[in-house]
Coordinates of C-alpha atoms in Angstrom, one line a residue:
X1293 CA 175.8 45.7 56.2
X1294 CA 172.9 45.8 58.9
X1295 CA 173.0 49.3 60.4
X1296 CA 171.1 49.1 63.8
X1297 CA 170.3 52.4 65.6
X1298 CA 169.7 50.4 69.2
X1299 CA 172.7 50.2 72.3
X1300 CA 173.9 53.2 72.5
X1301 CA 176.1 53.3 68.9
X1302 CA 175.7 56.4 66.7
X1303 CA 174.9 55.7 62.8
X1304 CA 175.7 59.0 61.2
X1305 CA 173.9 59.1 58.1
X1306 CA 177.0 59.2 56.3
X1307 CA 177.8 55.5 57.6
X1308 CA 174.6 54.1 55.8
X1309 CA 174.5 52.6 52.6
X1310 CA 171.9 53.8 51.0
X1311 CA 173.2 53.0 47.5
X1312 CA 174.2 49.7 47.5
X1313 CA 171.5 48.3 50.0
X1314 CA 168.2 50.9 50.2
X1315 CA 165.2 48.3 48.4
X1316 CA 163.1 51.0 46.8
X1317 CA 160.0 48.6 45.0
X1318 CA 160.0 46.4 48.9
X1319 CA 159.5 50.0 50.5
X1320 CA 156.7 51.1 47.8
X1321 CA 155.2 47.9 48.3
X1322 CA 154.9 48.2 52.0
X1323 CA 154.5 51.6 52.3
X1324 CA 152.3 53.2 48.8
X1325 CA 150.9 50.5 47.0
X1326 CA 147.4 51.5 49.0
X1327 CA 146.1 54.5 50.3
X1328 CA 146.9 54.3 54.0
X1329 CA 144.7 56.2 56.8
X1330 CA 147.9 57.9 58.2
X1331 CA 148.6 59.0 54.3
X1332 CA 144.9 59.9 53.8
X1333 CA 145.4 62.2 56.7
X1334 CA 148.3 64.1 56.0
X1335 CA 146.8 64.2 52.1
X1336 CA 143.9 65.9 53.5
X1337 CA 146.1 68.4 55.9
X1338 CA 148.7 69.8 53.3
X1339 CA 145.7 69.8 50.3
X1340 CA 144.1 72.7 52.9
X1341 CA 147.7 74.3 53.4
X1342 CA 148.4 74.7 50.3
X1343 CA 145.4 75.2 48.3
X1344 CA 144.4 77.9 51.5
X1345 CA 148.2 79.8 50.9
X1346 CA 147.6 79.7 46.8
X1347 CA 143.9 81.1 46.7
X1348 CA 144.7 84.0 49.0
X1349 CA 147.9 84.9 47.6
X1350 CA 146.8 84.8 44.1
X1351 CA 150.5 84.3 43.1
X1352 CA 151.4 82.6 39.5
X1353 CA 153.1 79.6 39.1
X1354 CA 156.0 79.1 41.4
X1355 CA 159.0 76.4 41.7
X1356 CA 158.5 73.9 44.4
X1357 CA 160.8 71.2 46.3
X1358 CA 160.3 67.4 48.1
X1359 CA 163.4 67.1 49.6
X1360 CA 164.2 63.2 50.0
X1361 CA 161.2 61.8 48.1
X1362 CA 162.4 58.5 48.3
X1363 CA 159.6 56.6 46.3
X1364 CA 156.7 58.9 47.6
X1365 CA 154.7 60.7 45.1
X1366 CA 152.1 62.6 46.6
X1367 CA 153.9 65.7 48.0
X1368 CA 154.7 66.3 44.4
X1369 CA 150.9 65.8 43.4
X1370 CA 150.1 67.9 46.5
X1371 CA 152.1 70.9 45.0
X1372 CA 151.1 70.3 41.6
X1373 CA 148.5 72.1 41.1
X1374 CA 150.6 75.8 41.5
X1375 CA 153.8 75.1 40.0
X1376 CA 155.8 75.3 37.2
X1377 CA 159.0 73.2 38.4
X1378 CA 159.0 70.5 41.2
X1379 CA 162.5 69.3 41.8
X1380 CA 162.7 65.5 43.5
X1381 CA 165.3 65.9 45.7
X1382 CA 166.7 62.3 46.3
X1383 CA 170.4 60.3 47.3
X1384 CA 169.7 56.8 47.2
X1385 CA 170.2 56.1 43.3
X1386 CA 167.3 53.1 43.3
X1387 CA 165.1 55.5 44.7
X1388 CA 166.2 57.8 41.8
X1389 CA 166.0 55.1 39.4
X1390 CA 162.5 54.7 40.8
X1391 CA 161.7 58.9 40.3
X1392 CA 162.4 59.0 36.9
X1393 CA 160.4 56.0 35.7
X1394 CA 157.4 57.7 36.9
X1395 CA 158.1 60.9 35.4
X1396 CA 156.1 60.5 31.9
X1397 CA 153.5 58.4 33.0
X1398 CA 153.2 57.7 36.9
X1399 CA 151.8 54.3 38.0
X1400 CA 148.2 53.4 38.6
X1401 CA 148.8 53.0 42.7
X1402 CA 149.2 56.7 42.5
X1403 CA 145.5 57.5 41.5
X1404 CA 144.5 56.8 45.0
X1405 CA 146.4 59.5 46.1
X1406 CA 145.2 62.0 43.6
X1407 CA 141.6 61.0 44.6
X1408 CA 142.2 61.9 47.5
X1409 CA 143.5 65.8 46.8
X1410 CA 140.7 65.8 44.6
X1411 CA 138.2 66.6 47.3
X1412 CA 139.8 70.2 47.3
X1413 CA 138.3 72.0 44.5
X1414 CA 141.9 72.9 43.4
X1415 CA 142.9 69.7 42.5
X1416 CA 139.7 68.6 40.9
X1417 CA 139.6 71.7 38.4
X1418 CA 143.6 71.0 37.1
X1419 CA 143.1 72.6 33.9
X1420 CA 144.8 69.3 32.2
X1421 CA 145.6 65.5 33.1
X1422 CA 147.4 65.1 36.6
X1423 CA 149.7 62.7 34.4
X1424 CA 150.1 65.3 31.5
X1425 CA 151.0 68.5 34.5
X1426 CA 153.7 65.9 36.4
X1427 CA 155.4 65.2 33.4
X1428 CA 155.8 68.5 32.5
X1429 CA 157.0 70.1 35.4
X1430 CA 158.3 67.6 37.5
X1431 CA 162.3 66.6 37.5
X1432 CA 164.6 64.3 39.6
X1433 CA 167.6 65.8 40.9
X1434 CA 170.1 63.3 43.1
X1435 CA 171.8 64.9 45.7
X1436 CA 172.7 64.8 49.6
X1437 CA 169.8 67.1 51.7
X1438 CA 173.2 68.7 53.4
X1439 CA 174.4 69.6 50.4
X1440 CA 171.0 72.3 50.3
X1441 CA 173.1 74.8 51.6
X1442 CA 174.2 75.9 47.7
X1443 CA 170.3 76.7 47.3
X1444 CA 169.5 78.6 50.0
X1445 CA 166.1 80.7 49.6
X1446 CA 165.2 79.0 45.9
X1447 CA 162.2 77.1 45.9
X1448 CA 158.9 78.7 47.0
X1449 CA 157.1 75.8 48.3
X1450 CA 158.5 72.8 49.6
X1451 CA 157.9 69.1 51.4
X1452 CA 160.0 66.8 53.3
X1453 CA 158.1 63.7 54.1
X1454 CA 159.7 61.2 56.9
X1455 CA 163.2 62.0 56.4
X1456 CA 165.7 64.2 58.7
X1457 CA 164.8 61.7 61.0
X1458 CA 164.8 58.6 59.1
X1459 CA 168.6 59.2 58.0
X1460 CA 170.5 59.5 61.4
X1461 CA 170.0 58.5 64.6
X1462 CA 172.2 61.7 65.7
X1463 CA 170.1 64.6 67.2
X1464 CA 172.3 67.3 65.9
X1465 CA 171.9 65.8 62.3
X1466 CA 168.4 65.6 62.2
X1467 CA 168.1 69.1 63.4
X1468 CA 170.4 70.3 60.2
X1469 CA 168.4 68.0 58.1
X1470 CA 165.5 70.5 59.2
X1471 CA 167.5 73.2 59.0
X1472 CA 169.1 72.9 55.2
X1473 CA 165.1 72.5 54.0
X1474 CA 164.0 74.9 55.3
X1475 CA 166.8 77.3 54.3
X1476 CA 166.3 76.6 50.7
X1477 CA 162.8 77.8 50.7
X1478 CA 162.1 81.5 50.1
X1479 CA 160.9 83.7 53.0
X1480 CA 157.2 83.3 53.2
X1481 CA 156.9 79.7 51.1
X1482 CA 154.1 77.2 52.9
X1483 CA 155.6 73.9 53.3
X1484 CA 154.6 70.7 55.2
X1485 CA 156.6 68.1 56.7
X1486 CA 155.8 64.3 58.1
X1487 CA 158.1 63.0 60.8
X1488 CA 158.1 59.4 62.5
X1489 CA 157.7 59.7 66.3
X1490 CA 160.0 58.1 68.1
X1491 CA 160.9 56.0 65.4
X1492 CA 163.7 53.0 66.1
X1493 CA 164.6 52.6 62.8
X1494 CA 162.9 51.0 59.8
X1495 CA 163.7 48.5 56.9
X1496 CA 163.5 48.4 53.4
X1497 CA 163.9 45.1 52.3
X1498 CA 166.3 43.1 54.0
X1499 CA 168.4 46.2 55.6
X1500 CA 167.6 47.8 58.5
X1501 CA 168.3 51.8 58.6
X1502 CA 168.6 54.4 61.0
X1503 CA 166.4 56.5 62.8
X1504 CA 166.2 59.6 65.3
X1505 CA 164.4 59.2 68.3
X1506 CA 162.4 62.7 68.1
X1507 CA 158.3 63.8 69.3
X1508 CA 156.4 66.7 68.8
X1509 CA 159.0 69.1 71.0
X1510 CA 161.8 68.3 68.9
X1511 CA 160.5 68.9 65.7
X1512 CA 158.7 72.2 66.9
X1513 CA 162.3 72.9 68.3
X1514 CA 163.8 72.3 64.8
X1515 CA 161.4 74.6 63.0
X1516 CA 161.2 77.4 65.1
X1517 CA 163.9 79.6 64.5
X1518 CA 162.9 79.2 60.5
X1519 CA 159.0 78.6 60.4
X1520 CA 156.7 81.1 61.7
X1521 CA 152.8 80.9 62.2
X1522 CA 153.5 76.8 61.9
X1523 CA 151.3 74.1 63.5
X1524 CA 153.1 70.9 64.8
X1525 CA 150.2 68.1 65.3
X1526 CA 150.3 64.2 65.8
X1527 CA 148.2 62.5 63.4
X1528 CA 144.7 61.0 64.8
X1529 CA 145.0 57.8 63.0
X1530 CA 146.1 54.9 65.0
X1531 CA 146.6 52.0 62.6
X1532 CA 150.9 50.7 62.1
X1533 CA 152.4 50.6 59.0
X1534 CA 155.5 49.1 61.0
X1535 CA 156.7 48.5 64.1
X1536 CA 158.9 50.8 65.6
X1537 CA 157.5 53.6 66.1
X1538 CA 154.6 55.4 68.3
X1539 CA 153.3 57.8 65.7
X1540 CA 153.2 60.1 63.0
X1541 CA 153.2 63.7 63.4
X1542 CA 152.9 66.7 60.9
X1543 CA 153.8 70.4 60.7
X1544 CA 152.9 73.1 58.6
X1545 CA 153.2 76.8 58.1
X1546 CA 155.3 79.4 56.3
X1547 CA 159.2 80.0 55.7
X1548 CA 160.2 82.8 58.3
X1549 CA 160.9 85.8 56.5
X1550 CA 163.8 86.8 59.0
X1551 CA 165.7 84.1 60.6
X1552 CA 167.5 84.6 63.8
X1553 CA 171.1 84.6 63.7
X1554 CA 171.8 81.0 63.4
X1555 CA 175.2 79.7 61.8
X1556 CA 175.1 77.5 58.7
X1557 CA 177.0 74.4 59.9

């Protein structure tokens, strides 16, 4: 079933079926299979963020979280140099399938990536193979990013790359998306997140899937009640890796460590 997020008609993301029709090895292809400028970018943002947090805190190893890592490495790789535990947090069971054959011995497209940490000194001094480290402390959990709620406060760094508005096109629902992250990070954890801007929708193979129509003012909206000293920025780099959409943009910054009094939906 073609899912269309254009005229007007809402596609919860619970209509989408991202089982039986998601195309994980099309979307690598397309998407990871090179070292993209917009990737190269963020790489080089969230390798400051985090290595920045972790030298001045001086904290020991610590559990971190990419919430819907679809078939994207490198925000594990970006967090593996300070923790013990990375949970992949992913629904779509190809892209699952996908996860866990690259646990023991990632692919070579992935080097790239690391490369490209590698230019901050943490990365470059791992005190063991980058292949050796993800194997070790990196595990895929399936699950549905509303279903966060049972975690709330668990993980003490976390990423969510181009996802609580790549699964809806409903407002309210990409703001939970944002919401249920950041909720299951502990108060003062650094985390990044990558959001399409303006972003009609996508495909991953032959299916075409939903999107939220958000810019810089929505996801700053989204993260403000439960982020605090965060930057929101749109990425310099110009070149498309689809159509669809008008940009890339980025935030960064630090779990709150008192939220306002917000409901959990």
């Amino acid at each position: 079933m073609t899912q269309r997020s254009s005229g007007g008609v809402q596609v919860r993301n619970a209509d989408v079926p991202w089982d039986a029709a998601f195309d994980s090895i099309a979307y690598l292809d397309h998407n990871y299979r090179d070292l993209q400028a917009e990737d190269a970018e963020i790489l080089h943002i969230i390798r400051d963020h985090f290595g920045d947090h972790f030298r001045k805190q001086g904290v020991g190893p610590v559990s971190g979280i990419d919430v819907g890592a679809g078939v994207n490495l490198y925000p594990a790789l970006a967090m593996l140099p300070w923790c013990d535990e990375i949970t992949l947090f992913e629904r779509s069971s190809s892209n699952v399938e996908y996860l866990a054959s690259q646990v023991d011995s990632y692919e070579e497209n992935w080097d790239k990536f690391w490369a490209a940490l590698c230019r901050k000194r943490a990365y470059g001094s791992l005190d063991m193979d980058p292949r050796e480290r993800f194997r070790k402390v990196v595990r895929v959990e399936q699950g549905d990013i509303f279903d966060l709620r049972r975690h709330e406060g668990r993980w003490s760094v976390g990423t969510m790359f181009f996802v609580a508005e790549s699964m809806t096109t409903s407002r309210s629902e990409f703001a939970l998306g944002v919401e249920r992250f950041m909720r299951a990070l502990a108060p003062g954890a650094p985390f990044a997140a990558a959001f399409m801007e303006h972003s009609t929708g996508y495909h991953a193979g032959e299916h075409f899937f939903p999107a939220c129509d958000v810019g810089e003012s929505e996801v700053r909206a989204s993260l403000d009640a439960f982020a605090m000293d965060f930057k929101v920025q749109r990425l310099a780099a110009k070149a498309e890796v689809r159509d669809g959409y008008s940009g890339m943009i980025v935030a960064h910054g630090w779990r709150r460590n008192s939220d306002e009094v917000i409901p959990l939906n």
